[in-house]
Structure formats: C-alpha cells, structure tokens
XYZ file of C-alpha atoms in Angstrom:
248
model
C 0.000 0.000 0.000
C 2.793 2.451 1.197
C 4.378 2.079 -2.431
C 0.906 2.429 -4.369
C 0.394 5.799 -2.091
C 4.127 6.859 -3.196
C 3.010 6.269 -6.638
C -0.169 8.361 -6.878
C 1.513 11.317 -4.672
C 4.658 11.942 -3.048
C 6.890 14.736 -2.617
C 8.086 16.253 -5.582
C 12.157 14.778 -5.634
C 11.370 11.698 -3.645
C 12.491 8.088 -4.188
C 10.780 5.349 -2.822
C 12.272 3.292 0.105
C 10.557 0.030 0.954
C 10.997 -1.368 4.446
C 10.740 -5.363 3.063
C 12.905 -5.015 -0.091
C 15.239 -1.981 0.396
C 15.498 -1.800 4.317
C 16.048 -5.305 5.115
C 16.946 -8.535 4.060
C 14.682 -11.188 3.627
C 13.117 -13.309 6.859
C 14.142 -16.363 7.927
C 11.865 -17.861 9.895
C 13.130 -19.612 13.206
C 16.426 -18.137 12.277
C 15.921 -14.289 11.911
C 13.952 -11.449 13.056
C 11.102 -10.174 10.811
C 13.315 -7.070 9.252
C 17.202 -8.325 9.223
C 19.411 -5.586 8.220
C 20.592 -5.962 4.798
C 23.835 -6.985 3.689
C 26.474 -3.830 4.088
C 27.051 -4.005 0.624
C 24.007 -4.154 -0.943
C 22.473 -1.507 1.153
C 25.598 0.868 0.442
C 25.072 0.180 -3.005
C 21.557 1.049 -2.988
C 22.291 4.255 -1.222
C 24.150 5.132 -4.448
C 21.375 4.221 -6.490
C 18.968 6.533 -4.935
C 21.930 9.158 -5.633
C 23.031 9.633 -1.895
C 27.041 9.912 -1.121
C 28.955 11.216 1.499
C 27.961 14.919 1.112
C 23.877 14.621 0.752
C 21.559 15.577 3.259
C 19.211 13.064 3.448
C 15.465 14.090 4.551
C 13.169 10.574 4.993
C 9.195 10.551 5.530
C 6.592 8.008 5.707
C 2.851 8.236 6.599
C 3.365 6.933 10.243
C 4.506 9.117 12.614
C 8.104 8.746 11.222
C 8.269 4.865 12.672
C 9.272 3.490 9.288
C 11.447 6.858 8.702
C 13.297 6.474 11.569
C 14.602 3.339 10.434
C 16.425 4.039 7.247
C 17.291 7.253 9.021
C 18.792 4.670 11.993
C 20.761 3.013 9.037
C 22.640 5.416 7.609
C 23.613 6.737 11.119
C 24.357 3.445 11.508
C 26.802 3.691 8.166
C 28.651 6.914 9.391
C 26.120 9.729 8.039
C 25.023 11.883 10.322
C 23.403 13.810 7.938
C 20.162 12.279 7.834
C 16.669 14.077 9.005
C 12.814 12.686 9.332
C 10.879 14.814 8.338
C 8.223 15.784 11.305
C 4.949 15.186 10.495
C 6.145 13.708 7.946
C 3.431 13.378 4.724
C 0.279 13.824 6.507
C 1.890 17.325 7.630
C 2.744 17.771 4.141
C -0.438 17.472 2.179
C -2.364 19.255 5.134
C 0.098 22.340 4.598
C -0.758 22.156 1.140
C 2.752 22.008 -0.213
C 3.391 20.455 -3.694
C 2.851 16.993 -4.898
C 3.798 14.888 -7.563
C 2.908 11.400 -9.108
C 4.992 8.449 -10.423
C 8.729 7.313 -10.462
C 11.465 9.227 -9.072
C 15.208 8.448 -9.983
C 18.010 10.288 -9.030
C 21.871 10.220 -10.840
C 23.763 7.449 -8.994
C 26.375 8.847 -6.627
C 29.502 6.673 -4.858
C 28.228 6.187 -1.283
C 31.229 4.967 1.056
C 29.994 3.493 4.296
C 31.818 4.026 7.882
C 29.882 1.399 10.169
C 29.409 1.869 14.033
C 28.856 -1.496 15.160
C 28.594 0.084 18.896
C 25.263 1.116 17.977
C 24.350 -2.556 17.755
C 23.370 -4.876 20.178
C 23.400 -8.643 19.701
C 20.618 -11.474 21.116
C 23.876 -13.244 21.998
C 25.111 -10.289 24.087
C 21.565 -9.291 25.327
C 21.321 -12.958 26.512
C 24.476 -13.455 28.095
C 24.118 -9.893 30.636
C 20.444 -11.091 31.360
C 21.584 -11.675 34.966
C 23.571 -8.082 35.104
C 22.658 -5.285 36.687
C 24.367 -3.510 33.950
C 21.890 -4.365 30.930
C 19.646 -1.863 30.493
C 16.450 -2.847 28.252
C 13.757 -0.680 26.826
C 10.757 -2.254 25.003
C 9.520 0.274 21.797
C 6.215 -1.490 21.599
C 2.607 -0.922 22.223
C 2.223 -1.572 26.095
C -0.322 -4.565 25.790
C 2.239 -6.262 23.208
C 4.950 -5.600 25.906
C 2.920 -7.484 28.370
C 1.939 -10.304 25.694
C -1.527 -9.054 25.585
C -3.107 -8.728 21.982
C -0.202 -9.908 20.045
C -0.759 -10.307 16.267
C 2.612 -9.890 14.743
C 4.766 -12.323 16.812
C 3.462 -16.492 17.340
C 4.954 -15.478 20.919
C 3.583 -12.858 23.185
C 5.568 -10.843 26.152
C 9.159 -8.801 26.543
C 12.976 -9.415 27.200
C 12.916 -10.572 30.679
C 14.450 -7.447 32.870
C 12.821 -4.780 29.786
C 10.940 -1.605 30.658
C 8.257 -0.745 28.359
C 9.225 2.620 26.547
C 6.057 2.984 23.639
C 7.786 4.859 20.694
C 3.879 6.191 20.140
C 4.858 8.434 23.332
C 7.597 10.498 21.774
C 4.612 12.347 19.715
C 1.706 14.225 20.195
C -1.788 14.080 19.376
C -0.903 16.557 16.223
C 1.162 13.541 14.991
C 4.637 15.809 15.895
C 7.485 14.825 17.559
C 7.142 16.296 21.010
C 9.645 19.221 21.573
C 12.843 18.525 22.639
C 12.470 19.298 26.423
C 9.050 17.350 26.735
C 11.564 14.463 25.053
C 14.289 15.105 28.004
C 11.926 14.831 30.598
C 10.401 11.587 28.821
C 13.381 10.095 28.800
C 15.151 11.285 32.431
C 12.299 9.313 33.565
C 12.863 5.906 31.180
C 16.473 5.645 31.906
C 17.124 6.846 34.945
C 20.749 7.523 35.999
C 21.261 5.020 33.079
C 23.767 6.740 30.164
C 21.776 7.020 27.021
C 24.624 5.710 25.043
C 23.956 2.249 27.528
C 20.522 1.698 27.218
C 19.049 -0.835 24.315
C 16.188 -0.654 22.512
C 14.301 -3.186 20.715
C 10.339 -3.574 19.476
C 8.986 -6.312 17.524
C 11.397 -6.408 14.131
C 13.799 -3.556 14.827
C 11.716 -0.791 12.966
C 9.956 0.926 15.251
C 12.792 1.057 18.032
C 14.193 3.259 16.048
C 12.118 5.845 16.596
C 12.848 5.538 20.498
C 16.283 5.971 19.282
C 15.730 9.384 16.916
C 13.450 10.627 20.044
C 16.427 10.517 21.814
C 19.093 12.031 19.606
C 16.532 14.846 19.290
C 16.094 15.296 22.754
C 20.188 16.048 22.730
C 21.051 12.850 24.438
C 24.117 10.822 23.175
C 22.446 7.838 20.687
C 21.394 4.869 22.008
C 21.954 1.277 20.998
C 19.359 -0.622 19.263
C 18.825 -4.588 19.311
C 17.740 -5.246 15.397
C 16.516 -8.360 16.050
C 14.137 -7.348 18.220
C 11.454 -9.539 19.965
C 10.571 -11.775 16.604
C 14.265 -12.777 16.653
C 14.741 -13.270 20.587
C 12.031 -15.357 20.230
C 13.361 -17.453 17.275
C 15.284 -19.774 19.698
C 12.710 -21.153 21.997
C 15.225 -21.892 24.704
C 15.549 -18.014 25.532
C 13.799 -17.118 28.411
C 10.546 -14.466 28.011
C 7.979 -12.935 30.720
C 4.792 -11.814 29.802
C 2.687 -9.458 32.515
C-alpha cells in the first residue's frame, strides 16, 4: 500500500524506500527477526542508487509518525552519516500544509556512497542474553504496552518482553498533532525511562527492529548521546525457543 500511495503522490524529488525489499533482508523464519538488516554491501550500493554519497543531506518521511522513517534514518547513522533528518509530520503534515505533490517514479543520478559502520550502535541477542543476569543491561521495550505485556499480540506467534525490559512505547515520543514532542518534553520523557542510566547504555528493541528506532531518533533529538538498538528485536529473541521471556 505504502508504495501504491508513493506512486499516486509523493513529494516532488522523492524516491521510494521500501521497508521489506530496500530496508532489510529477507526473513528467515526460526532463524531471523522479521526485518534483518541488509547486507552492508548491498544496502551501500543502494544508497548510491537513490543518488546519496557522502555529502547529501538526506530528509526521509513516511505516513506513520516517522516509525518506518526512523529506520532508514537509523541506518545510515548506523553507516557513518550523520546527515540524515525525518521529516516531522512527515506526509500527513505535508499534504495538510498544502505544499506540492507529484505522481509516479522518481530516480536520481547514482552517486559513490562509502559506508563508515558503528557497530557500537548494535546490540546482539547473543550479548543481550548473556548480561540477562547483570545489573548492567539496560532494556527498553519500543512497543505498544499490551504487546509488551503479551496481551493482543498479532505480529509475533509469541507474546511478552525481554525478561528485565521496561516498556518505553515509541507512540509516546509524539503528540496528538502527529509531531514529535519538543525537545524538552523528550528530556523529561526520557530522564524518567532511563534513569541515571547513560543514554549511550541503554538498548532498545520492538517487535522487528523498525519501530525502536524511533525511540532511538526521540532521543538524539532530545540532545542525548544515541542509544543502541537490538535489530533483532522480539521476533528474533524469540526465534530460539530456549531463551527465556515474561509476559505481565
């Protein structure tokens, strides 16, 4: 549907980014989380496709609340480019300001896009499990509150949370205007999540590594250092049945 909507009307300049075939690699199920990162290489190379390199600023938008933005936006921080915006509001806001539209394919010239990967902004399962007992992990759950207590779930064949998570809903970082909430509403948001916990310590995950990533831009635009973020998520902690879960 997303790419259908794209097609009839999108901003005037903008290629089209799918989450399934651009943004991750494909599902493996019992192996994988639902949305696996794609392979460096091809996702670099696709960056040059779309005509991004080393000196674009990159502005990304969906029709969510930024959820699916802040993922590709997560990925090329993720590569080394910091510059990278969502777009707040992102196209709802855009057709209600009455700005311009346009229909069809967009392409862009090709550019040379040369990746610098942070791997510290990645957490592991393998990691995740093996501090489960530490007072040192820090979990946060991006999720829908019921989902985090393994009420009403629909995505996952497996319902609860990371044993030792706190639920942190990425729906909270905006407000009913569909907005990212200001920067110091964002602060005091997230004093209260983490704590005395160091931003830069705490990991997020949700159900397939998308929306997470919101909880992660919310931060950055609060002005806290960036957070790590488990890709994997809940569909791929719960791809090994012999990791434990809790539900309540």
């Amino acid at each position: 549907k997303g790419e259908a909507d794209y097609l009839a009307a999108h901003i005037p300049g903008a290629v089209y980014a799918h989450l399934e075939r651009d943004l991750s690699s494909p599902h493996v199920r019992g192996k994988t989380g639902r949305h696996p990162l794609p392979a460096l290489e091809e996702f670099t190379a696709r960056l040059g496709e779309w005509g991004i390199d080393n000196s674009t600023q990159v502005v990304v938008y969906d029709a969510a609340g930024g959820m699916v933005a802040g993922r590709l936006w997560w990925m090329l921080r993720l590569l080394g480019h910091d510059a990278t915006a969502v777009l707040d509001g992102g196209w709802p806001q855009w057709r209600q300001e009455g700005r311009p539209v346009r229909s069809g394919v967009e392409t862009r010239a090709p550019r040379h896009f040369v990746a610098n990967p942070r791997p510290e902004l990645v957490a592991t399962a393998e990691e995740i499990e093996a501090r489960l007992s530490s007072p040192d992990l820090h979990l946060f759950d991006a999720r829908a509150s019921d989902r985090f207590r393994g009420e009403n779930e629909t995505l996952d064949p497996v319902g609860g949370h990371i044993p030792g998570a706190v639920s942190a809903p990425y729906v909270e970082n905006l407000g009913p205007d569909g907005l990212m909430l200001p920067p110091e509403q964002l602060a005091a948001r997230f004093a209260a999540l983490l704590g005395d916990v160091p931003a830069q310590e705490a990991i997020f995950y949700c159900g397939s590594g998308v929306s997470a990533a919101h909880d992660v831009l919310a931060a950055q635009h609060a002005g806290l250092p960036m957070p790590r973020l488990y890709v994997g998520s809940w569909s791929d902690w719960i791809s090994d049945g012999r990791r434990p879960i809790e539900r309540g």
